[in-house]
CSV table of C-alpha atoms in Angstrom, one decimal:
chain,number,residue,atom,x,y,z
R,11,UNK,CA,0.0,0.0,0.0
R,12,UNK,CA,1.1,3.6,-0.6
R,13,UNK,CA,0.1,7.0,0.6
R,14,UNK,CA,0.5,10.4,-1.2
R,15,UNK,CA,1.3,13.8,0.1
R,16,UNK,CA,0.2,16.8,-2.0
R,17,UNK,CA,2.2,20.0,-1.9
R,18,UNK,CA,0.9,23.4,-1.1
R,19,UNK,CA,-0.5,25.2,-4.1
R,20,UNK,CA,1.9,27.7,-5.7
R,21,UNK,CA,5.1,25.8,-5.0
R,22,UNK,CA,7.5,25.2,-7.8
R,23,UNK,CA,7.8,21.5,-8.9
R,24,UNK,CA,11.6,21.9,-8.4
R,25,UNK,CA,11.0,22.5,-4.7
R,26,UNK,CA,8.8,19.5,-4.4
R,27,UNK,CA,11.7,17.5,-6.0
R,28,UNK,CA,13.8,18.9,-3.2
R,29,UNK,CA,11.4,17.4,-0.6
R,30,UNK,CA,11.9,14.1,-2.2
R,31,UNK,CA,15.7,14.6,-2.1
R,32,UNK,CA,15.5,15.3,1.6
R,33,UNK,CA,13.5,12.1,2.2
R,34,UNK,CA,15.9,10.1,0.2
R,35,UNK,CA,18.8,11.5,2.2
R,36,UNK,CA,17.0,10.7,5.5
R,37,UNK,CA,16.4,7.1,4.4
R,38,UNK,CA,20.1,6.7,3.6
R,39,UNK,CA,21.0,8.1,7.0
R,40,UNK,CA,18.7,5.5,8.7
R,41,UNK,CA,16.4,8.3,10.1
R,42,UNK,CA,12.9,7.1,10.9
R,43,UNK,CA,10.9,8.9,8.2
R,44,UNK,CA,8.6,8.1,5.3
R,45,UNK,CA,10.1,6.0,2.5
R,46,UNK,CA,9.3,7.1,-1.1
R,47,UNK,CA,8.1,4.5,-3.5
R,48,UNK,CA,10.2,6.3,-6.1
R,49,UNK,CA,11.7,9.8,-6.4
R,50,UNK,CA,9.7,10.7,-9.5
R,51,UNK,CA,7.3,13.6,-8.8
R,52,UNK,CA,3.6,13.0,-9.8
R,53,UNK,CA,1.5,16.0,-10.6
R,54,UNK,CA,-2.2,16.8,-10.1
R,55,UNK,CA,-3.7,20.1,-11.1
R,56,UNK,CA,-0.2,21.6,-11.2
R,57,UNK,CA,0.7,20.4,-7.7
R,58,UNK,CA,3.5,18.0,-7.0
R,59,UNK,CA,2.7,14.8,-5.2
R,60,UNK,CA,5.1,12.5,-3.3
R,61,UNK,CA,4.2,8.8,-3.1
R,62,UNK,CA,5.5,7.0,-0.1
R,63,UNK,CA,5.2,3.5,1.3
R,64,UNK,CA,2.4,2.7,3.8
R,65,UNK,CA,3.6,2.6,7.4
R,66,UNK,CA,1.7,0.1,9.5
R,67,UNK,CA,0.9,1.4,12.9
R,68,UNK,CA,-1.3,3.9,14.9
R,69,UNK,CA,-1.1,7.3,16.5
R,70,UNK,CA,1.2,7.3,19.5
R,71,UNK,CA,-0.1,7.9,23.0
R,72,UNK,CA,0.8,11.4,24.4
R,73,UNK,CA,2.9,10.2,27.3
R,74,UNK,CA,6.3,11.1,28.6
R,75,UNK,CA,8.1,8.2,26.9
R,76,UNK,CA,6.9,9.1,23.4
R,77,UNK,CA,7.6,12.8,24.0
R,78,UNK,CA,11.1,11.9,25.0
R,79,UNK,CA,11.5,9.8,21.8
R,80,UNK,CA,10.2,12.6,19.7
R,81,UNK,CA,12.5,15.2,21.2
R,82,UNK,CA,15.4,12.8,20.7
R,83,UNK,CA,14.4,12.5,17.0
R,84,UNK,CA,14.3,16.2,16.6
R,85,UNK,CA,17.7,16.6,18.1
R,86,UNK,CA,19.2,13.9,15.9
R,87,UNK,CA,17.7,15.4,12.8
R,88,UNK,CA,19.3,18.8,13.3
R,89,UNK,CA,22.7,17.2,13.9
R,90,UNK,CA,22.8,15.1,10.8
R,91,UNK,CA,25.7,15.9,8.4
R,92,UNK,CA,23.8,17.6,5.6
R,93,UNK,CA,24.7,16.7,2.0
R,94,UNK,CA,26.1,19.5,-0.1
R,95,UNK,CA,23.1,19.5,-2.4
R,96,UNK,CA,20.8,20.2,0.6
R,97,UNK,CA,23.0,22.8,2.3
R,98,UNK,CA,21.5,25.7,0.4
R,99,UNK,CA,17.8,24.5,0.6
R,100,UNK,CA,16.2,27.0,3.0
R,101,UNK,CA,13.0,25.4,4.2
R,102,UNK,CA,10.7,28.2,5.3
R,103,UNK,CA,8.6,28.0,8.5
R,104,UNK,CA,5.6,25.9,9.5
R,105,UNK,CA,2.6,26.8,7.3
R,106,UNK,CA,5.1,29.0,5.6
R,107,UNK,CA,4.2,32.2,3.8
R,108,UNK,CA,7.3,32.1,1.5
R,109,UNK,CA,5.9,29.2,-0.5
R,110,UNK,CA,9.3,28.2,-2.0
R,111,UNK,CA,11.2,28.5,1.2
R,112,UNK,CA,13.4,31.2,2.7
R,113,UNK,CA,14.7,32.6,5.9
R,114,UNK,CA,13.0,34.3,8.8
R,115,UNK,CA,13.6,37.7,7.2
R,116,UNK,CA,11.6,36.5,4.2
R,117,UNK,CA,8.6,35.5,6.3
R,118,UNK,CA,8.8,38.9,8.1
R,119,UNK,CA,8.9,40.7,4.8
R,120,UNK,CA,5.7,38.9,3.6
R,121,UNK,CA,3.9,39.7,6.9
R,122,UNK,CA,4.8,43.4,6.4
R,123,UNK,CA,3.4,43.3,2.9
R,124,UNK,CA,0.2,41.9,4.2
R,125,UNK,CA,-0.1,44.7,6.8
R,126,UNK,CA,0.5,47.3,4.1
R,127,UNK,CA,-2.3,45.8,2.0
R,128,UNK,CA,-4.8,46.1,4.7
R,129,UNK,CA,-3.6,49.4,6.2
R,130,UNK,CA,-6.5,51.4,4.7
R,131,UNK,CA,-9.0,49.1,6.4
R,132,UNK,CA,-7.8,49.6,9.9
R,133,UNK,CA,-10.3,51.5,12.0
R,134,UNK,CA,-9.1,54.6,13.9
R,135,UNK,CA,-9.4,53.0,17.4
R,136,UNK,CA,-7.1,50.2,16.2
R,137,UNK,CA,-4.5,52.4,14.5
R,138,UNK,CA,-2.1,52.6,17.4
R,139,UNK,CA,-2.0,48.8,17.8
R,140,UNK,CA,-1.5,48.4,14.0
R,141,UNK,CA,1.5,50.8,14.0
R,142,UNK,CA,3.0,49.2,17.0
R,143,UNK,CA,2.9,45.8,15.4
R,144,UNK,CA,4.2,47.0,12.1
R,145,UNK,CA,7.1,48.8,13.9
R,146,UNK,CA,8.0,45.6,15.7
R,147,UNK,CA,8.0,43.6,12.5
R,148,UNK,CA,10.2,46.2,10.8
R,149,UNK,CA,12.7,46.0,13.7
R,150,UNK,CA,12.6,42.3,14.2
R,151,UNK,CA,15.9,40.4,13.9
R,152,UNK,CA,15.9,37.9,11.0
R,153,UNK,CA,18.4,35.8,13.0
R,154,UNK,CA,20.3,35.0,9.8
R,155,UNK,CA,23.6,34.6,11.8
R,156,UNK,CA,22.3,31.7,13.9
R,157,UNK,CA,23.5,28.1,13.1
R,158,UNK,CA,21.3,26.1,10.7
R,159,UNK,CA,20.4,22.5,10.4
R,160,UNK,CA,17.9,20.1,8.9
R,161,UNK,CA,14.5,20.5,10.4
R,162,UNK,CA,11.0,19.0,10.2
R,163,UNK,CA,8.4,21.8,10.0
R,164,UNK,CA,5.9,20.4,12.5
R,165,UNK,CA,7.4,17.9,14.9
R,166,UNK,CA,4.4,17.0,17.0
R,167,UNK,CA,2.9,13.6,17.9
R,168,UNK,CA,0.1,14.0,15.3
R,169,UNK,CA,2.8,13.7,12.7
R,170,UNK,CA,4.2,10.5,14.1
R,171,UNK,CA,3.2,6.9,13.6
R,172,UNK,CA,3.9,4.3,16.3
R,173,UNK,CA,4.8,0.9,14.6
R,174,UNK,CA,3.8,-2.5,16.0
R,175,UNK,CA,7.4,-2.7,17.3
R,176,UNK,CA,6.7,0.5,19.3
R,177,UNK,CA,9.1,2.5,17.1
R,178,UNK,CA,8.2,6.1,16.1
R,179,UNK,CA,8.3,7.3,12.5
R,180,UNK,CA,8.1,11.0,11.7
R,181,UNK,CA,5.8,11.7,8.7
R,182,UNK,CA,4.3,14.8,6.9
R,183,UNK,CA,7.6,16.1,5.5
R,184,UNK,CA,6.3,18.0,2.5
R,185,UNK,CA,6.2,21.7,2.0
R,186,UNK,CA,8.8,23.1,4.4
R,187,UNK,CA,11.5,20.6,5.0
R,188,UNK,CA,15.1,21.7,4.6
R,189,UNK,CA,17.7,23.9,6.3
R,190,UNK,CA,16.5,26.4,8.9
R,191,UNK,CA,17.4,27.5,12.4
R,192,UNK,CA,16.9,24.4,14.6
R,193,UNK,CA,16.2,26.6,17.6
R,194,UNK,CA,12.7,27.2,16.5
R,195,UNK,CA,11.7,23.5,16.2
R,196,UNK,CA,12.3,22.5,19.9
R,197,UNK,CA,11.0,25.9,20.9
R,198,UNK,CA,7.7,25.4,19.2
R,199,UNK,CA,7.6,21.8,20.5
R,200,UNK,CA,8.0,23.1,24.1
R,201,UNK,CA,5.7,26.0,23.8
R,202,UNK,CA,3.0,23.7,22.3
R,203,UNK,CA,3.2,21.4,25.4
R,204,UNK,CA,3.1,24.4,27.8
R,205,UNK,CA,0.1,26.0,26.0
R,206,UNK,CA,-1.9,22.7,26.1
R,207,UNK,CA,-1.3,22.3,29.8
R,208,UNK,CA,-2.4,25.9,30.5
R,209,UNK,CA,-5.6,25.3,28.5
R,210,UNK,CA,-6.2,22.1,30.4
R,211,UNK,CA,-5.8,23.7,33.8
R,212,UNK,CA,-7.8,26.8,32.9
């Protein structure tokens, strides 16, 4: 059996091929990720489609042991020796706005463009908040000087399959996989856990 992952609309086919290249690299490194049936990119309505082998298993329980395993996988991923062909592949962020990848500064630039597009629609009583937010975006540090490594865009348990052998496999690699600042992956992982606990206790 096979499964398919459809890329985000608007992405170049070449970037979808890059997703396939990353998965192939991970398989060769023995990292627990999806295995492509082949590296040829299928297309549907102009969107690239990756076809991977079916992984037998089920969603993992959200317990301390599985969270530890996931955290260990994320750390291992960012420490892998990246192949030269992948070293310049900037991934972009989770649910990225720069469809074909980029750095944090590229995401910030797009957010500023959005603000400029809606500026005329901001009511007078919200104007001060709008200007404060825009000013913060303009002054935000793109963090381009931080170390970079291979990341998964959304390393949470919903994107993990627990096999019958109780091994975890990280899935859903399409659209934003590549080189980025690894700091943000564990940060988002930790913030997600804290936020859920707060919601639970509130």
